[in-house]
Short mmCIF file of C-alpha atoms and ligand atoms in Angstrom, two decimals:
data_model
loop_
_atom_site.label_atom_id
_atom_site.label_comp_id
_atom_site.label_asym_id
_atom_site.label_seq_id
_atom_site.Cartn_x
_atom_site.Cartn_y
_atom_site.Cartn_z
CA UNK A 1 142.35 89.63 103.25
CA UNK A 2 141.30 87.23 107.24
CA UNK A 3 140.23 84.35 105.34
CA UNK A 4 136.64 83.13 107.25
CA UNK A 5 137.34 79.69 108.99
CA UNK A 6 134.24 77.02 107.20
CA UNK A 7 135.08 78.51 104.25
CA UNK A 8 136.25 76.97 100.34
CA UNK A 9 139.49 77.35 99.63
CA UNK A 10 137.62 79.49 96.80
CA UNK A 11 138.00 83.49 98.47
CA UNK A 12 135.20 85.19 96.70
CA UNK A 13 134.60 89.51 97.43
CA UNK A 14 132.52 89.87 100.22
CA UNK A 15 128.98 90.93 99.39
CA UNK A 16 129.56 93.20 103.17
CA UNK A 17 132.84 94.76 104.34
CA UNK A 18 132.44 96.43 107.13
CA UNK A 19 135.34 98.80 108.29
CA UNK A 20 136.60 100.52 111.57
CA UNK A 21 132.98 101.88 111.36
CA UNK A 22 131.70 103.81 114.29
CA UNK A 23 128.61 105.16 114.97
CA UNK A 24 127.43 107.37 117.47
CA UNK A 25 124.71 110.01 118.89
CA UNK A 26 126.19 113.44 119.25
CA UNK A 27 128.50 112.45 122.16
CA UNK A 28 127.14 109.11 122.80
CA UNK A 29 129.35 105.84 121.11
CA UNK A 30 126.65 103.60 120.09
CA UNK A 31 129.82 101.16 118.65
CA UNK A 32 133.20 101.29 118.10
CA UNK A 33 135.80 100.47 115.41
CA UNK A 34 133.87 97.12 114.21
CA UNK A 35 134.84 95.46 111.74
CA UNK A 36 134.07 92.00 109.82
CA UNK A 37 133.09 90.47 106.62
CA UNK A 38 129.89 88.82 104.79
CA UNK A 39 130.03 86.37 102.47
CA UNK A 40 127.48 85.64 99.67
CA UNK A 41 125.10 83.00 100.63
CA UNK A 42 126.80 83.26 104.21
CA UNK A 43 123.78 83.72 107.57
CA UNK A 44 125.57 86.05 110.02
CA UNK A 45 123.80 86.06 113.22
CA UNK A 46 124.63 88.83 115.71
CA UNK A 47 123.85 88.45 119.01
CA UNK A 48 124.00 90.63 122.39
CA UNK A 49 122.54 92.86 125.13
CA UNK A 50 119.69 94.83 124.91
CA UNK A 51 121.31 98.33 124.00
CA UNK A 52 123.89 97.40 122.52
CA UNK A 53 123.54 99.13 118.67
CA UNK A 54 122.36 96.00 116.72
CA UNK A 55 119.14 97.84 115.49
CA UNK A 56 121.49 99.98 115.40
CA UNK A 57 124.24 98.90 113.13
CA UNK A 58 121.79 97.09 110.29
CA UNK A 59 119.85 100.66 110.16
CA UNK A 60 124.34 101.87 109.32
CA UNK A 61 124.74 98.87 106.76
CA UNK A 62 122.16 99.94 104.20
CA UNK A 63 122.20 104.13 105.40
CA UNK A 64 119.30 104.82 106.81
CA UNK A 65 121.40 106.11 109.87
CA UNK A 66 125.08 107.55 109.02
CA UNK A 67 128.10 106.82 110.78
CA UNK A 68 130.88 109.27 111.67
CA UNK A 69 134.75 106.51 110.70
CA UNK A 70 134.63 103.61 109.02
CA UNK A 71 133.52 102.37 105.75
CA UNK A 72 131.10 100.22 105.00
CA UNK A 73 131.27 98.50 101.01
CA UNK A 74 127.98 96.75 99.86
CA UNK A 75 128.60 94.44 96.55
CA UNK A 76 131.08 96.72 96.00
CA UNK A 77 129.54 100.72 96.78
CA UNK A 78 130.27 102.34 99.41
CA UNK A 79 127.19 103.13 102.33
CA UNK A 80 126.81 107.18 102.26
CA UNK A 81 123.82 107.71 104.37
CA UNK A 82 123.95 111.44 102.82
CA UNK A 83 123.95 110.39 98.67
CA UNK A 84 121.94 110.38 96.13
CA UNK A 85 122.78 106.45 95.47
CA UNK A 86 121.75 104.74 98.84
CA UNK A 87 118.61 105.17 97.17
CA UNK A 88 119.87 102.72 94.46
CA UNK A 89 122.06 99.93 97.10
CA UNK A 90 118.83 100.31 99.13
CA UNK A 91 117.21 98.36 96.46
CA UNK A 92 119.57 95.46 96.98
CA UNK A 93 119.16 95.47 100.73
CA UNK A 94 116.10 93.80 101.72
CA UNK A 95 115.45 94.57 105.33
CA UNK A 96 112.67 92.86 108.29
CA UNK A 97 111.70 94.43 111.28
CA UNK A 98 110.66 93.32 114.56
CA UNK A 99 106.96 95.74 113.72
CA UNK A 100 107.29 94.28 110.26
CA UNK A 101 105.58 97.87 109.16
CA UNK A 102 103.66 97.15 106.22
CA UNK A 103 101.51 99.70 104.95
CA UNK A 104 98.65 99.42 106.60
CA UNK A 105 96.55 101.15 104.21
CA UNK A 106 97.47 99.06 101.50
CA UNK A 107 96.27 95.02 101.19
CA UNK A 108 98.62 92.02 101.50
CA UNK A 109 99.49 92.38 97.88
CA UNK A 110 99.86 95.41 97.39
CA UNK A 111 101.99 95.68 100.84
CA UNK A 112 104.43 93.42 98.64
CA UNK A 113 103.67 94.77 94.79
CA UNK A 114 104.28 98.65 95.80
CA UNK A 115 108.18 98.70 95.85
CA UNK A 116 108.66 96.64 92.61
CA UNK A 117 106.01 98.12 90.22
CA UNK A 118 107.43 102.04 92.24
CA UNK A 119 111.46 100.90 92.65
CA UNK A 120 111.55 98.68 90.44
CA UNK A 121 109.28 100.30 87.00
CA UNK A 122 108.12 96.28 86.75
CA UNK A 123 104.57 95.98 85.71
CA UNK A 124 101.24 95.72 87.93
CA UNK A 125 100.97 92.42 85.77
CA UNK A 126 104.42 90.80 86.36
CA UNK A 127 104.38 92.67 89.73
CA UNK A 128 101.38 90.30 91.59
CA UNK A 129 102.64 86.77 89.31
CA UNK A 130 105.98 87.64 91.42
CA UNK A 131 104.22 88.31 94.52
CA UNK A 132 102.28 85.49 94.47
CA UNK A 133 105.46 82.93 93.77
CA UNK A 134 106.37 84.82 97.54
CA UNK A 135 102.83 84.34 98.96
CA UNK A 136 103.08 80.88 98.57
CA UNK A 137 106.83 80.89 99.52
CA UNK A 138 105.63 81.84 102.41
CA UNK A 139 102.75 80.21 102.13
CA UNK A 140 100.46 83.13 102.89
CA UNK A 141 98.72 82.81 98.88
CA UNK A 142 95.35 82.60 100.55
CA UNK A 143 95.66 85.34 102.66
CA UNK A 144 96.55 88.17 99.43
CA UNK A 145 94.04 90.61 99.70
CA UNK A 146 94.24 91.14 103.63
CA UNK A 147 95.03 93.80 104.66
CA UNK A 148 97.32 93.74 107.88
CA UNK A 149 95.52 94.72 110.31
CA UNK A 150 93.61 91.93 109.73
CA UNK A 151 96.40 89.08 110.11
CA UNK A 152 97.79 87.73 112.89
CA UNK A 153 101.74 88.86 114.20
CA UNK A 154 103.30 85.85 112.37
CA UNK A 155 101.35 85.78 109.60
CA UNK A 156 102.20 90.23 109.23
CA UNK A 157 105.27 89.18 109.49
CA UNK A 158 105.56 86.30 106.44
CA UNK A 159 103.95 89.03 104.19
CA UNK A 160 107.49 91.27 105.20
CA UNK A 161 109.34 88.30 104.50
CA UNK A 162 107.13 88.32 101.16
CA UNK A 163 107.16 91.87 100.01
CA UNK A 164 111.66 91.78 101.21
CA UNK A 165 111.93 89.05 98.53
CA UNK A 166 110.09 90.46 95.90
CA UNK A 167 112.79 93.15 95.45
CA UNK A 168 115.21 89.99 94.99
CA UNK A 169 117.66 91.75 97.70
CA UNK A 170 120.71 90.20 96.85
CA UNK A 171 121.13 90.77 101.48
CA UNK A 172 117.95 90.40 103.70
CA UNK A 173 118.63 92.02 107.22
CA UNK A 174 115.82 90.85 109.66
CA UNK A 175 116.19 92.66 113.46
CA UNK A 176 114.91 90.47 115.90
CA UNK A 177 111.96 89.04 112.97
CA UNK A 178 110.41 87.12 116.35
CA UNK A 179 110.26 89.42 119.11
CA UNK A 180 107.67 90.92 118.35
CA UNK A 181 105.51 87.33 117.30
CA UNK A 182 103.25 85.56 119.65
CA UNK A 183 105.75 82.35 120.82
CA UNK A 184 103.04 79.56 118.89
CA UNK A 185 103.78 81.22 115.39
CA UNK A 186 107.73 81.99 115.60
CA UNK A 187 108.57 78.34 114.95
CA UNK A 188 106.53 79.61 111.78
CA UNK A 189 108.44 82.97 110.52
CA UNK A 190 111.70 80.20 111.88
CA UNK A 191 111.16 77.85 109.09
CA UNK A 192 110.75 80.23 105.92
CA UNK A 193 113.76 82.07 107.49
CA UNK A 194 115.84 78.86 107.14
CA UNK A 195 114.15 77.97 104.28
CA UNK A 196 115.28 81.44 102.86
CA UNK A 197 118.86 80.50 103.54
CA UNK A 198 119.37 77.01 102.25
CA UNK A 199 117.96 78.33 99.21
CA UNK A 200 120.94 80.67 99.64
CA UNK A 201 120.54 83.67 100.32
CA UNK A 202 122.35 85.69 102.15
CA UNK A 203 121.34 87.26 105.21
CA UNK A 204 121.79 89.01 108.84
CA UNK A 205 120.04 88.36 111.48
CA UNK A 206 119.71 90.09 115.26
CA UNK A 207 118.48 87.58 117.29
CA UNK A 208 117.67 86.23 120.74
CA UNK A 209 117.00 82.89 118.65
CA UNK A 210 119.75 80.56 120.22
CA UNK A 211 118.48 77.83 118.74
CA UNK A 212 117.62 78.55 115.09
CA UNK A 213 121.00 80.45 114.97
CA UNK A 214 123.07 77.24 116.20
CA UNK A 215 120.45 75.28 113.56
CA UNK A 216 120.69 77.86 110.65
CA UNK A 217 124.19 80.12 111.50
CA UNK A 218 127.24 79.91 109.08
CA UNK A 219 127.86 82.25 111.51
CA UNK A 220 127.85 83.67 115.50
CA UNK A 221 129.11 87.54 115.62
CA UNK A 222 128.38 88.35 119.54
CA UNK A 223 128.42 92.10 120.29
CA UNK A 224 128.31 93.55 123.93
CA UNK A 225 129.26 97.32 124.72
CA UNK A 226 129.59 98.61 121.89
CA UNK A 227 132.94 95.65 120.33
CA UNK A 228 132.20 92.50 118.83
CA UNK A 229 133.45 90.20 121.22
CA UNK A 230 133.45 86.95 119.68
CA UNK A 231 133.00 85.75 116.35
CA UNK A 232 132.47 82.15 114.55
CA UNK A 233 130.73 79.78 114.39
CA UNK A 234 128.20 79.35 116.09
CA UNK A 235 128.42 76.14 118.12
CA UNK A 236 131.62 77.16 119.46
CA UNK A 237 130.17 81.05 120.19
CA UNK A 238 127.20 78.53 122.51
CA UNK A 239 129.32 75.68 123.43
CA UNK A 240 131.95 76.41 124.01
CA UNK A 241 132.98 80.01 124.11
CA UNK A 242 135.89 82.20 124.28
CA UNK A 243 135.60 85.08 126.35
CA UNK A 244 133.60 85.34 129.63
CA UNK A 245 131.02 88.38 128.86
CA UNK A 246 129.56 85.47 125.77
CA UNK A 247 129.56 83.00 128.47
CA UNK A 248 127.87 84.79 130.56
CA UNK A 249 125.43 85.95 127.86
CA UNK A 250 124.85 82.28 126.27
CA UNK A 251 124.29 81.61 130.23
CA UNK A 252 121.39 84.17 130.36
CA UNK A 253 119.77 83.32 127.01
CA UNK A 254 119.50 79.94 127.20
CA UNK A 255 118.40 78.60 130.60
CA UNK A 256 117.19 82.39 131.70
CA UNK A 257 115.88 82.37 135.58
CA UNK B 1 52.28 139.89 115.82
CA UNK B 2 54.99 138.91 112.56
CA UNK B 3 53.22 137.81 109.94
CA UNK B 4 55.37 134.53 109.09
CA UNK B 5 55.35 134.22 105.23
CA UNK B 6 58.47 132.42 103.19
CA UNK B 7 56.74 134.74 99.99
CA UNK B 8 58.29 137.31 100.41
CA UNK B 9 61.54 135.46 99.52
CA UNK B 10 59.96 134.11 96.04
CA UNK B 11 61.60 137.47 94.72
CA UNK B 12 64.85 136.60 95.08
CA UNK B 13 65.36 132.99 94.43
CA UNK B 14 67.52 134.05 91.34
CA UNK B 15 70.01 136.06 93.31
CA UNK B 16 69.94 133.53 96.08
CA UNK B 17 71.59 131.13 93.36
CA UNK B 18 74.08 133.00 92.98
CA UNK B 19 74.85 133.91 96.13
CA UNK B 20 75.54 130.22 96.75
CA UNK B 21 77.15 129.88 93.53
CA UNK B 22 79.45 133.01 95.43
CA UNK B 23 79.80 130.80 99.02
CA UNK B 24 80.32 127.87 97.48
CA UNK B 25 82.68 128.68 94.49
CA UNK B 26 85.04 130.72 97.87
CA UNK B 27 84.46 128.02 100.46
CA UNK B 28 85.44 125.48 97.40
CA UNK B 29 88.50 127.31 96.02
CA UNK B 30 90.06 128.00 99.88
CA UNK B 31 89.84 124.79 101.48
CA UNK B 32 91.62 123.52 98.31
CA UNK B 33 93.69 125.48 98.50
CA UNK B 34 93.88 125.34 102.38
CA UNK B 35 94.42 121.32 102.00
CA UNK B 36 97.22 122.70 99.98
CA UNK B 37 99.66 125.66 102.11
CA UNK B 38 98.25 123.28 104.86
CA UNK B 39 100.91 120.11 103.73
CA UNK B 40 102.96 121.78 102.59
CA UNK B 41 103.10 124.27 106.60
CA UNK B 42 102.63 120.46 108.28
CA UNK B 43 105.60 119.61 106.69
CA UNK B 44 107.00 123.24 107.37
CA UNK B 45 106.25 122.58 111.17
CA UNK B 46 107.89 119.26 111.26
CA UNK B 47 110.90 120.45 109.32
CA UNK B 48 114.56 119.36 110.46
CA UNK B 49 115.70 122.97 111.36
CA UNK B 50 114.88 124.89 113.64
CA UNK B 51 114.16 128.87 111.83
CA UNK B 52 112.32 127.00 109.48
CA UNK B 53 109.55 125.59 112.22
CA UNK B 54 109.59 129.00 114.22
CA UNK B 55 107.60 130.00 111.29
CA UNK B 56 105.36 127.57 111.47
CA UNK B 57 104.61 128.28 114.66
CA UNK B 58 104.69 132.25 114.07
CA UNK B 59 101.48 132.03 111.48
CA UNK B 60 99.54 130.12 112.99
CA UNK B 61 99.92 130.80 116.82
CA UNK B 62 98.78 134.67 114.53
CA UNK B 63 96.01 133.67 112.33
CA UNK B 64 94.33 131.22 114.35
CA UNK B 65 94.56 133.72 117.08
CA UNK B 66 92.92 135.94 114.89
CA UNK B 67 89.29 137.36 113.89
CA UNK B 68 88.79 136.40 110.44
CA UNK B 69 87.46 139.51 110.19
CA UNK B 70 90.55 141.10 111.27
CA UNK B 71 92.77 139.30 108.64
CA UNK B 72 90.62 140.66 106.41
CA UNK B 73 89.89 144.11 107.27
CA UNK B 74 93.48 144.24 107.45
CA UNK B 75 93.97 142.72 103.91
CA UNK B 76 91.56 145.07 102.24
CA UNK B 77 90.85 147.51 103.57
CA UNK B 78 95.25 148.03 105.60
CA UNK B 79 97.07 146.52 102.73
CA UNK B 80 95.44 149.55 100.39
CA UNK B 81 98.01 152.12 102.87
CA UNK B 82 100.76 150.64 101.48
CA UNK B 83 99.89 150.51 97.79
CA UNK B 84 98.45 146.98 97.32
CA UNK B 85 94.66 147.23 96.12
CA UNK B 86 93.54 143.58 95.33
CA UNK B 87 90.28 143.18 94.67
CA UNK B 88 87.48 141.91 97.32
CA UNK B 89 86.85 138.45 95.90
CA UNK B 90 90.91 138.71 96.06
CA UNK B 91 91.02 140.32 99.27
CA UNK B 92 88.70 137.98 100.42
CA UNK B 93 89.39 134.47 98.81
CA UNK B 94 93.30 135.50 101.20
CA UNK B 95 91.79 135.79 104.21
CA UNK B 96 89.61 132.37 103.79
CA UNK B 97 92.49 130.47 102.47
CA UNK B 98 95.15 131.96 105.36
CA UNK B 99 93.06 131.57 108.09
CA UNK B 100 91.83 128.08 106.62
CA UNK B 101 94.89 127.14 106.55
CA UNK B 102 96.73 127.51 109.32
CA UNK B 103 93.87 125.28 111.24
CA UNK B 104 94.29 123.13 108.35
CA UNK B 105 98.37 123.11 109.19
CA UNK B 106 97.71 121.78 112.97
CA UNK B 107 95.49 119.20 111.58
CA UNK B 108 97.90 117.24 109.09
CA UNK B 109 100.85 118.02 111.22
CA UNK B 110 99.00 115.73 114.34
CA UNK B 111 98.08 113.33 111.46
CA UNK B 112 101.74 112.84 109.58
CA UNK B 113 102.67 112.55 114.09
CA UNK B 114 100.31 109.98 114.20
CA UNK B 115 102.02 107.69 111.67
CA UNK B 116 104.93 106.10 112.98
CA UNK B 117 108.61 106.32 112.21
CA UNK B 118 109.22 102.73 111.25
CA UNK B 119 106.51 103.29 107.64
CA UNK B 120 108.99 105.56 107.08
CA UNK B 121 111.82 103.58 107.49
CA UNK B 122 110.11 100.19 106.08
CA UNK B 123 110.03 102.33 103.30
CA UNK B 124 113.38 104.09 102.91
CA UNK B 125 115.12 100.52 102.55
CA UNK B 126 112.77 99.31 100.15
CA UNK B 127 115.03 101.84 98.15
CA UNK B 128 112.16 104.62 98.06
CA UNK B 129 112.83 108.18 97.51
CA UNK B 130 111.62 110.89 99.63
CA UNK B 131 108.50 111.70 96.79
CA UNK B 132 107.00 108.23 96.91
CA UNK B 133 108.01 107.45 100.48
CA UNK B 134 105.54 110.66 100.87
CA UNK B 135 103.18 110.37 97.85
CA UNK B 136 102.09 106.31 98.50
CA UNK B 137 102.98 106.19 101.92
CA UNK B 138 102.44 108.56 104.11
CA UNK B 139 100.13 110.82 102.58
CA UNK B 140 97.34 108.48 101.84
CA UNK B 141 98.09 107.27 106.09
CA UNK B 142 98.05 111.26 107.15
CA UNK B 143 95.22 111.98 105.02
CA UNK B 144 92.75 109.23 106.79
CA UNK B 145 93.45 110.39 109.65
CA UNK B 146 93.08 113.68 109.52
CA UNK B 147 89.72 112.74 107.67
CA UNK B 148 87.62 113.71 110.20
CA UNK B 149 88.86 116.95 111.50
CA UNK B 150 88.86 117.78 107.32
CA UNK B 151 84.93 118.04 107.26
CA UNK B 152 85.03 120.19 110.73
CA UNK B 153 87.78 122.24 108.98
CA UNK B 154 85.65 122.35 105.71
CA UNK B 155 82.39 123.28 107.11
CA UNK B 156 84.93 125.68 109.14
CA UNK B 157 85.85 127.93 105.60
CA UNK B 158 81.70 127.36 104.96
CA UNK B 159 80.88 128.99 108.12
CA UNK B 160 83.99 132.02 107.18
CA UNK B 161 82.71 132.19 103.69
CA UNK B 162 80.13 134.42 106.11
CA UNK B 163 82.61 137.95 106.57
CA UNK B 164 82.77 137.79 103.14
CA UNK B 165 79.76 140.45 102.83
CA UNK B 166 82.81 143.10 103.94
CA UNK B 167 85.00 142.54 101.43
CA UNK B 168 82.35 142.98 98.61
CA UNK B 169 81.48 139.34 97.88
CA UNK B 170 77.96 139.17 96.90
CA UNK B 171 77.75 135.24 98.87
CA UNK B 172 74.96 134.43 101.01
CA UNK B 173 75.15 136.92 104.41
CA UNK B 174 75.80 139.24 101.94
CA UNK B 175 72.10 137.89 99.71
CA UNK B 176 70.58 138.47 102.92
CA UNK B 177 71.74 141.74 104.09
CA UNK B 178 70.74 143.45 100.30
CA UNK B 179 67.86 141.38 99.92
CA UNK B 180 66.29 142.40 103.83
CA UNK B 181 66.57 146.49 103.19
CA UNK B 182 64.57 146.01 100.64
CA UNK B 183 61.72 143.90 101.10
CA UNK B 184 62.23 144.49 105.32
CA UNK B 185 61.17 140.92 105.77
CA UNK B 186 64.68 140.21 107.55
CA UNK B 187 63.40 136.95 110.21
CA UNK B 188 61.91 135.18 106.60
CA UNK B 189 66.31 136.08 104.54
CA UNK B 190 67.76 135.44 107.65
CA UNK B 191 65.50 132.10 108.28
CA UNK B 192 66.17 130.90 104.73
CA UNK B 193 69.93 131.88 104.49
CA UNK B 194 70.46 130.62 107.43
CA UNK B 195 68.56 127.32 106.58
CA UNK B 196 71.02 127.29 103.19
CA UNK B 197 74.64 127.60 105.44
CA UNK B 198 73.13 124.12 107.54
CA UNK B 199 72.00 122.15 104.31
CA UNK B 200 75.01 122.81 103.02
CA UNK B 201 77.03 121.96 105.88
CA UNK B 202 74.89 119.16 106.64
CA UNK B 203 75.30 117.46 103.08
CA UNK B 204 79.48 118.39 103.28
CA UNK B 205 78.78 116.13 105.52
CA UNK B 206 77.05 112.99 104.41
CA UNK B 207 78.71 113.46 101.17
CA UNK B 208 82.27 113.03 103.67
CA UNK B 209 80.99 110.11 105.37
CA UNK B 210 79.87 108.41 102.05
CA UNK B 211 82.99 109.33 100.51
CA UNK B 212 84.64 107.76 103.62
CA UNK B 213 83.95 104.61 103.23
CA UNK B 214 84.36 104.08 99.49
CA UNK B 215 88.01 106.28 99.97
CA UNK B 216 89.02 104.27 103.56
CA UNK B 217 86.84 101.04 102.57
CA UNK B 218 85.76 101.75 106.99
CA UNK B 219 86.17 97.70 108.95
CA UNK B 220 82.19 97.32 108.40
CA UNK B 221 82.54 96.71 104.91
CA UNK B 222 86.11 94.65 105.13
CA UNK B 223 88.44 96.81 104.81
CA UNK B 224 91.90 98.12 107.37
CA UNK B 225 90.27 100.81 109.54
N1 ATP C 1 117.84 107.76 117.28
C1 ATP C 1 119.16 108.32 118.92
N2 ATP C 1 120.20 109.53 119.33
C2 ATP C 1 120.02 108.45 120.01
N3 ATP C 1 120.50 107.72 120.88
C3 ATP C 1 120.24 106.79 119.93
C4 ATP C 1 119.56 106.52 118.92
N4 ATP C 1 118.40 105.31 118.33
C5 ATP C 1 119.07 104.38 119.40
N5 ATP C 1 119.71 105.10 120.20
C6 ATP C 1 120.62 104.61 121.63
O1 ATP C 1 121.63 103.84 120.60
C7 ATP C 1 122.02 102.36 121.15
C8 ATP C 1 121.59 101.40 120.86
O2 ATP C 1 120.22 101.00 119.81
P1 ATP C 1 120.00 99.70 119.28
O3 ATP C 1 118.46 99.49 119.31
O4 ATP C 1 120.31 99.46 118.56
O5 ATP C 1 120.39 98.74 120.83
P2 ATP C 1 120.11 96.78 120.03
O6 ATP C 1 120.67 96.40 120.64
O7 ATP C 1 118.91 97.22 118.37
O8 ATP C 1 119.31 96.78 121.09
P3 ATP C 1 117.72 95.65 121.19
O9 ATP C 1 118.32 94.70 121.36
O10 ATP C 1 116.67 95.99 123.16
O11 ATP C 1 116.44 96.19 120.42
C9 ATP C 1 120.90 102.93 122.54
O12 ATP C 1 121.68 102.79 124.12
C10 ATP C 1 119.72 103.25 122.29
O13 ATP C 1 118.77 104.22 123.18
MG1 MG C 2 117.23 95.81 118.05
#
């Protein structure tokens, strides 16, 4: 097994193992032969141009999409989108979407407590208490009884983070969590994500926020054309990218014309 | 000059009550059944399996493009030729339910289509089973989206129930013809019958509005929609 740069000498089993995974829709190959590991507590940032399959990749990790070859192993369990145990696996992976995807017919509090009660079987009392803890964490305790339509984009995304946290997942996946937000509210969401990272959460983050990637990420993966072009510490990729394509991408994102 | 006088109806109020009860009973039952079948048929129409989908299309298009009277004739007078004899009530209920199901299917299908894909994904990503996903996330939204059209279709069912006299069901229209043929006060009889339908349908509207405000906590009440 390869040793990741910058990790302690005591090598534990990775929480997520991606072995030569290929994904295609019909004849169209989205990514090919992708491999990498995520260790517990790591924040791995995935960047790359639009349409490279970053979202599709996250969706493969929790089995919302199937894969055509290779293997994804999460906490020792093989991810198989078509097997029954995918449901129990998904409980342990939180997912944050670009468009929040809050349940519009439920209040913020109900959004957060529904799955803990129905999926984990928690009592309403316990679920409510834990939800309020989560609301404090995302600094929205005063908005718990609001409906999604009454919340700003930034607030909705923070509720979505609270909803994912309430399941106490061992991996949190973020798919461009700030791309649909007004510039003023982006900072609020990033600040909360940074806090989660500091708490030691394992995170897989697709984002175009290079500042966040550099600051919070332990590792950066640059994907393009269906493969991983470069994988390493964010500062390396941002300051001294080895590959020409990484260079071009970093330039285009950091200095948009 | 015709001497309009509602006193001629008084002796028949008892039978009218009974007729209203019959109209209500068959309408409520057909509504209830067609909501259930409509949701199921909407799922069939949105299925991943092409042939299942085609069956759904076939059903909806055939039933929707045929007057309910024809359907009722086929069931009540046609099926006995094949040795299938159904009672008047069952024939009527079947025709009314089949007809309403076709429309309910379309109502719920557009409801399902209006729920964003992200809702399915968010719920699945949280580890919900398909049953939980539909019960807690999708169906409540579908019902909210379809609620107004649902009310119109319930009124459609009450209107449709007016041909059930063909299958010897003693509903309000049957009462009109029966009573008219006894007292020959057709105008009064049709006037009262029309009034009964008007009141029934208007009640459906009012109840639907009031209930909607409670269930969905409309925007005015600080709710989500
Ligand atoms: N269900 C699907 N069927 C067919 N093609 C799909 C499907 N979902 C995604 N694709 C295609 O897969 C490719 C990768 O899409 P994906 O959304 O994963 O890219 P992305 O890297 O997340 O892009 P972005 O930065 O714009 O979000 C795109 O070309 C898209 O058209
Ligand atoms: Mg994407």
